Amino acid sequence: MRQPMVIANWKMNMTLSDSEEFVRRFTAEDVGGGGVEMVICPSFIALSALSLLLKETSLLLGAQNMYWEKAGAFTGEISPLMLREIGVRYVITGHSERRTYFGETDEDVGKKAETAFAMGLVPVICVGENGEERRAGKTKEVIGRQLLTAVQALHEEADWRRLIVAYEPVWAIGTGVPARAEDAAVVAACIRSLLHEKWGEVAAAVRILYGGSVNPDNITEFTARPGIDGALVGNSSLKPASFAAMVNAVSAERRG
Ligand code: PGA
């Protein structure tokens, strides 16, 4: 059984005090959330303080990025050891904004995923086609290249089982125009079948999320699909009530 999850990707939003206020207000929300894993990915600045605050809650912590070396002369980068020490569990790798604005390549994503597992973190590998690639009918080709390069250095079955892949079509991110749930389900199935070809039955354990303009009103259109195990959410995760509503919606949908 794959546990459903909702991940909040706050991107470059929320100061430290905003982040702390979010947690205080979120814990005051009526979140049943039964069975749904809840993860918050704040800025690096807020991670350490939130790791203390979250101890009293069932929220888990993720980072939005990391470097693939443990330590050294890499000015401005954050090491997986630093993340692990403060209780970070997940790390987003290969988000389209990192690929587009910061030149992150498929190979970089692969190195980050490998190091994340080696350091006891779980990578959330993001893949997704842009609008032009979609119109050219290249979605599967793009997803295949991104995914297979990112997982090529993962050799441990225990890691395969814990891997999380987020399908995030670039054209749907931050636009208010999500993918159609049926189309997202087709791509999710394609991702699972690529992993199945590589890893066999273990692919059934991998959690596959959808991301791109998810909100409390549409989240269950995605999570109701058997191959989609949750969502990676940007804008709609910035308000405690909205994040709580998404978690509750997924929880209710799963309970049927
Ligand atoms: P969005 O962002 O929900 O604001 O579209 C999703 C993401 O980038 O992960």
Short mmCIF file of C-alpha atoms and ligand atoms in Angstrom, two decimals:
data_model
loop_
_atom_site.label_atom_id
_atom_site.label_comp_id
_atom_site.label_asym_id
_atom_site.label_seq_id
_atom_site.Cartn_x
_atom_site.Cartn_y
_atom_site.Cartn_z
CA MET A 1 0.00 0.00 0.00
CA ARG A 2 1.39 3.37 -0.99
CA GLN A 3 0.65 6.03 1.59
CA PRO A 4 -0.82 9.15 -0.01
CA MET A 5 1.04 12.39 0.57
CA VAL A 6 0.69 16.11 0.06
CA ILE A 7 3.91 18.10 -0.18
CA ALA A 8 3.98 21.88 0.24
CA ASN A 9 6.65 23.52 -1.89
CA TRP A 10 6.84 27.07 -0.64
CA LYS A 11 9.52 28.04 -3.17
CA MET A 12 11.08 31.46 -2.41
CA ASN A 13 8.12 32.56 -0.30
CA MET A 14 7.55 32.95 3.43
CA THR A 15 10.09 34.52 5.76
CA LEU A 16 11.11 32.71 8.93
CA SER A 17 8.35 34.41 10.91
CA ASP A 18 5.78 33.68 8.18
CA SER A 19 6.85 30.04 8.26
CA GLU A 20 6.54 29.78 12.04
CA GLU A 21 3.16 31.48 11.89
CA PHE A 22 2.01 28.99 9.26
CA VAL A 23 2.85 26.06 11.53
CA ARG A 24 1.06 27.63 14.49
CA ARG A 25 -2.03 28.32 12.41
CA PHE A 26 -1.92 24.95 10.68
CA THR A 27 -1.89 23.10 13.98
CA ALA A 28 -5.00 25.05 14.98
CA GLU A 29 -6.78 23.82 11.84
CA ASP A 30 -9.03 20.82 12.03
CA VAL A 31 -6.80 18.40 10.16
CA GLY A 32 -7.97 14.86 10.37
CA GLY A 33 -5.47 13.96 7.72
CA GLY A 34 -5.80 10.29 8.63
CA GLY A 35 -3.27 8.29 6.68
CA VAL A 36 -2.03 11.19 4.57
CA GLU A 37 1.61 12.09 4.90
CA MET A 38 2.08 15.88 5.15
CA VAL A 39 5.37 17.46 4.17
CA ILE A 40 6.44 21.10 4.23
CA CYS A 41 9.38 22.37 2.20
CA PRO A 42 10.18 25.88 3.46
CA SER A 43 13.20 28.01 2.60
CA PHE A 44 16.58 26.83 3.89
CA ILE A 45 16.51 29.75 6.34
CA ALA A 46 13.38 28.39 8.02
CA LEU A 47 14.26 24.67 8.05
CA SER A 48 16.12 24.62 11.31
CA ALA A 49 13.52 26.51 13.35
CA LEU A 50 10.70 24.54 11.80
CA SER A 51 12.38 21.25 12.59
CA LEU A 52 11.90 22.12 16.29
CA LEU A 53 8.35 23.39 15.87
CA LEU A 54 7.27 20.36 13.83
CA LYS A 55 8.34 17.92 16.54
CA GLU A 56 4.99 18.55 18.23
CA THR A 57 3.05 17.95 15.00
CA SER A 58 2.60 15.26 12.36
CA LEU A 59 4.08 17.48 9.68
CA LEU A 60 7.32 16.28 8.13
CA LEU A 61 10.08 18.42 6.73
CA GLY A 62 11.51 18.57 3.23
CA ALA A 63 14.12 20.74 1.53
CA GLN A 64 13.64 22.37 -1.86
CA ASN A 65 17.12 21.48 -3.09
CA MET A 66 20.57 20.35 -1.94
CA TYR A 67 24.05 19.77 -3.32
CA TRP A 68 25.42 16.31 -4.05
CA GLU A 69 28.62 16.57 -2.01
CA LYS A 70 28.78 16.13 1.74
CA ALA A 71 31.10 19.06 2.41
CA GLY A 72 33.73 21.22 0.79
CA ALA A 73 34.40 24.38 -1.18
CA PHE A 74 30.98 24.87 -2.73
CA THR A 75 30.07 28.42 -1.77
CA GLY A 76 26.38 28.96 -1.31
CA GLU A 77 25.36 25.31 -1.43
CA ILE A 78 23.63 23.18 1.21
CA SER A 79 24.86 19.70 2.06
CA PRO A 80 22.67 16.66 2.66
CA LEU A 81 24.44 16.19 6.00
CA MET A 82 23.24 19.61 7.11
CA LEU A 83 19.71 18.69 6.15
CA ARG A 84 19.81 15.31 7.80
CA GLU A 85 21.15 16.66 11.07
CA ILE A 86 18.10 18.87 11.57
CA GLY A 87 15.61 16.15 10.76
CA VAL A 88 14.82 16.85 7.12
CA ARG A 89 13.32 13.73 5.58
CA TYR A 90 12.67 14.64 1.94
CA VAL A 91 14.44 16.70 -0.69
CA ILE A 92 12.95 17.99 -3.92
CA THR A 93 15.32 17.40 -6.83
CA GLY A 94 15.03 18.63 -10.40
CA HIS A 95 12.13 21.00 -9.93
CA SER A 96 11.47 22.69 -13.27
CA GLU A 97 12.33 26.10 -11.81
CA ARG A 98 15.76 24.79 -10.87
CA ARG A 99 16.18 23.30 -14.30
CA THR A 100 15.02 26.47 -16.08
CA TYR A 101 16.54 29.25 -13.97
CA PHE A 102 19.56 27.53 -12.45
CA GLY A 103 20.59 25.17 -15.21
CA GLU A 104 20.06 21.94 -13.30
CA THR A 105 20.56 19.02 -15.68
CA ASP A 106 19.22 15.46 -15.70
CA GLU A 107 22.70 14.33 -14.64
CA ASP A 108 22.68 16.76 -11.69
CA VAL A 109 19.32 15.42 -10.62
CA GLY A 110 20.70 11.88 -10.77
CA LYS A 111 23.68 12.81 -8.58
CA LYS A 112 21.41 14.52 -6.09
CA ALA A 113 19.05 11.55 -5.93
CA GLU A 114 21.93 9.13 -5.38
CA THR A 115 23.49 11.25 -2.64
CA ALA A 116 20.15 11.90 -0.97
CA PHE A 117 19.58 8.19 -0.47
CA ALA A 118 23.19 7.62 0.59
CA MET A 119 22.71 10.26 3.30
CA GLY A 120 19.39 8.91 4.52
CA LEU A 121 17.14 11.43 2.75
CA VAL A 122 14.40 10.59 0.26
CA PRO A 123 14.48 12.44 -3.07
CA VAL A 124 11.33 13.71 -4.71
CA ILE A 125 12.42 13.63 -8.33
CA CYS A 126 10.47 16.10 -10.46
CA VAL A 127 9.93 15.44 -14.15
CA GLY A 128 7.75 17.21 -16.67
CA GLU A 129 7.52 18.45 -20.22
CA ASN A 130 7.15 22.09 -21.22
CA GLY A 131 4.34 23.39 -23.43
CA GLU A 132 6.32 23.19 -26.63
CA GLU A 133 7.36 19.61 -25.96
CA ARG A 134 3.80 18.70 -25.17
CA ARG A 135 2.48 20.25 -28.38
CA ALA A 136 5.15 18.37 -30.32
CA GLY A 137 3.94 15.08 -28.83
CA LYS A 138 7.20 14.60 -26.95
CA THR A 139 5.85 14.22 -23.41
CA LYS A 140 6.77 10.56 -22.97
CA GLU A 141 10.17 11.01 -24.57
CA VAL A 142 11.02 13.92 -22.23
CA ILE A 143 9.72 12.16 -19.13
CA GLY A 144 11.62 9.01 -20.04
CA ARG A 145 14.91 10.86 -20.49
CA GLN A 146 14.56 12.87 -17.29
CA LEU A 147 13.45 9.91 -15.20
CA LEU A 148 15.89 7.29 -16.43
CA THR A 149 18.88 9.61 -16.13
CA ALA A 150 17.82 10.60 -12.62
CA VAL A 151 17.48 7.02 -11.36
CA GLN A 152 20.39 5.41 -13.16
CA ALA A 153 22.71 5.51 -10.17
CA LEU A 154 20.18 4.04 -7.74
CA HIS A 155 21.18 0.45 -7.14
CA GLU A 156 19.57 -0.46 -3.83
CA GLU A 157 16.15 -2.05 -3.85
CA ALA A 158 15.40 -0.40 -0.51
CA ASP A 159 15.93 2.99 -2.19
CA TRP A 160 13.74 2.14 -5.17
CA ARG A 161 10.87 1.40 -2.82
CA ARG A 162 11.14 4.74 -1.05
CA LEU A 163 11.60 6.86 -4.16
CA ILE A 164 9.07 9.57 -4.92
CA VAL A 165 8.53 10.90 -8.44
CA ALA A 166 6.50 14.04 -9.07
CA TYR A 167 5.03 14.54 -12.51
CA GLU A 168 4.92 18.30 -12.95
CA PRO A 169 4.12 19.52 -16.46
CA VAL A 170 5.97 22.83 -16.71
CA TRP A 171 3.06 24.54 -18.46
CA ALA A 172 0.78 23.74 -15.51
CA ILE A 173 3.04 25.11 -12.76
CA GLY A 174 1.86 28.37 -11.29
CA THR A 175 -0.50 29.04 -14.20
CA GLY A 176 -3.83 28.12 -12.61
CA VAL A 177 -4.28 25.67 -15.48
CA PRO A 178 -3.70 22.13 -14.23
CA ALA A 179 -3.28 19.12 -16.47
CA ARG A 180 -6.43 17.11 -17.04
CA ALA A 181 -6.49 14.35 -14.44
CA GLU A 182 -6.82 11.68 -17.13
CA ASP A 183 -3.74 12.99 -18.91
CA ALA A 184 -1.77 13.14 -15.66
CA ALA A 185 -2.82 9.55 -14.96
CA VAL A 186 -1.51 8.44 -18.36
CA VAL A 187 1.87 10.01 -17.66
CA ALA A 188 1.93 8.55 -14.13
CA ALA A 189 1.29 5.12 -15.64
CA CYS A 190 4.08 5.73 -18.13
CA ILE A 191 6.46 6.61 -15.27
CA ARG A 192 5.53 3.44 -13.39
CA SER A 193 5.94 1.28 -16.46
CA LEU A 194 9.40 2.73 -17.16
CA LEU A 195 10.37 1.93 -13.56
CA HIS A 196 8.83 -1.51 -13.88
CA GLU A 197 10.96 -2.25 -16.94
CA LYS A 198 14.01 -1.27 -14.92
CA TRP A 199 13.24 -2.60 -11.47
CA GLY A 200 10.41 -5.10 -11.90
CA GLU A 201 7.70 -5.46 -9.26
CA VAL A 202 9.39 -2.99 -6.91
CA ALA A 203 8.06 -0.21 -9.14
CA ALA A 204 4.65 -0.80 -7.57
CA ALA A 205 5.99 0.67 -4.30
CA VAL A 206 7.17 3.99 -5.79
CA ARG A 207 4.95 6.94 -4.95
CA ILE A 208 4.06 9.07 -7.94
CA LEU A 209 2.65 12.55 -7.33
CA TYR A 210 1.09 15.13 -9.59
CA GLY A 211 2.02 18.82 -9.36
CA GLY A 212 0.92 21.92 -11.26
CA SER A 213 -1.91 24.26 -10.17
CA VAL A 214 -3.30 21.83 -7.62
CA ASN A 215 -5.77 23.39 -5.17
CA PRO A 216 -8.33 22.23 -2.60
CA ASP A 217 -11.04 22.00 -5.26
CA ASN A 218 -9.16 19.86 -7.76
CA ILE A 219 -6.74 17.78 -5.70
CA THR A 220 -8.93 14.69 -5.48
CA GLU A 221 -9.45 14.62 -9.25
CA PHE A 222 -5.81 13.60 -9.30
CA THR A 223 -5.52 11.49 -6.17
CA ALA A 224 -8.66 9.52 -7.09
CA ARG A 225 -6.64 8.03 -9.95
CA PRO A 226 -5.19 4.72 -8.79
CA GLY A 227 -1.69 5.51 -10.09
CA ILE A 228 -1.41 8.97 -8.50
CA ASP A 229 -0.44 8.92 -4.83
CA GLY A 230 -0.64 12.57 -3.90
CA ALA A 231 0.35 16.07 -4.91
CA LEU A 232 3.25 18.50 -4.87
CA VAL A 233 1.69 21.89 -4.35
CA GLY A 234 3.09 25.40 -4.70
CA ASN A 235 0.74 28.40 -4.46
CA SER A 236 -2.13 26.65 -2.71
CA SER A 237 0.16 25.36 0.02
CA LEU A 238 1.04 28.83 1.31
CA LYS A 239 -2.13 29.24 3.40
CA PRO A 240 -2.66 26.93 6.36
CA ALA A 241 -6.40 26.56 5.70
CA SER A 242 -5.81 25.67 2.07
CA PHE A 243 -3.10 23.13 2.89
CA ALA A 244 -5.35 21.62 5.56
CA ALA A 245 -8.26 21.46 3.10
CA MET A 246 -6.14 19.56 0.58
CA VAL A 247 -4.94 17.07 3.20
CA ASN A 248 -8.48 16.54 4.45
CA ALA A 249 -9.80 16.13 0.91
CA VAL A 250 -7.26 13.42 0.09
CA SER A 251 -7.89 11.72 3.39
CA ALA A 252 -11.67 11.69 2.81
CA GLU A 253 -11.26 10.50 -0.77
CA ARG A 254 -9.04 7.61 0.34
CA ARG A 255 -11.48 6.58 3.05
CA GLY A 256 -14.08 6.54 0.29
P1 PGA B 1 1.88 25.39 -8.23
O1 PGA B 1 3.38 24.85 -8.17
O2 PGA B 1 1.05 24.50 -7.35
O3 PGA B 1 1.95 26.79 -7.76
O4 PGA B 1 1.45 25.26 -9.67
C1 PGA B 1 3.64 23.47 -8.13
C2 PGA B 1 5.12 23.21 -8.05
O5 PGA B 1 5.90 23.96 -8.66
O6 PGA B 1 5.56 22.28 -7.38
#
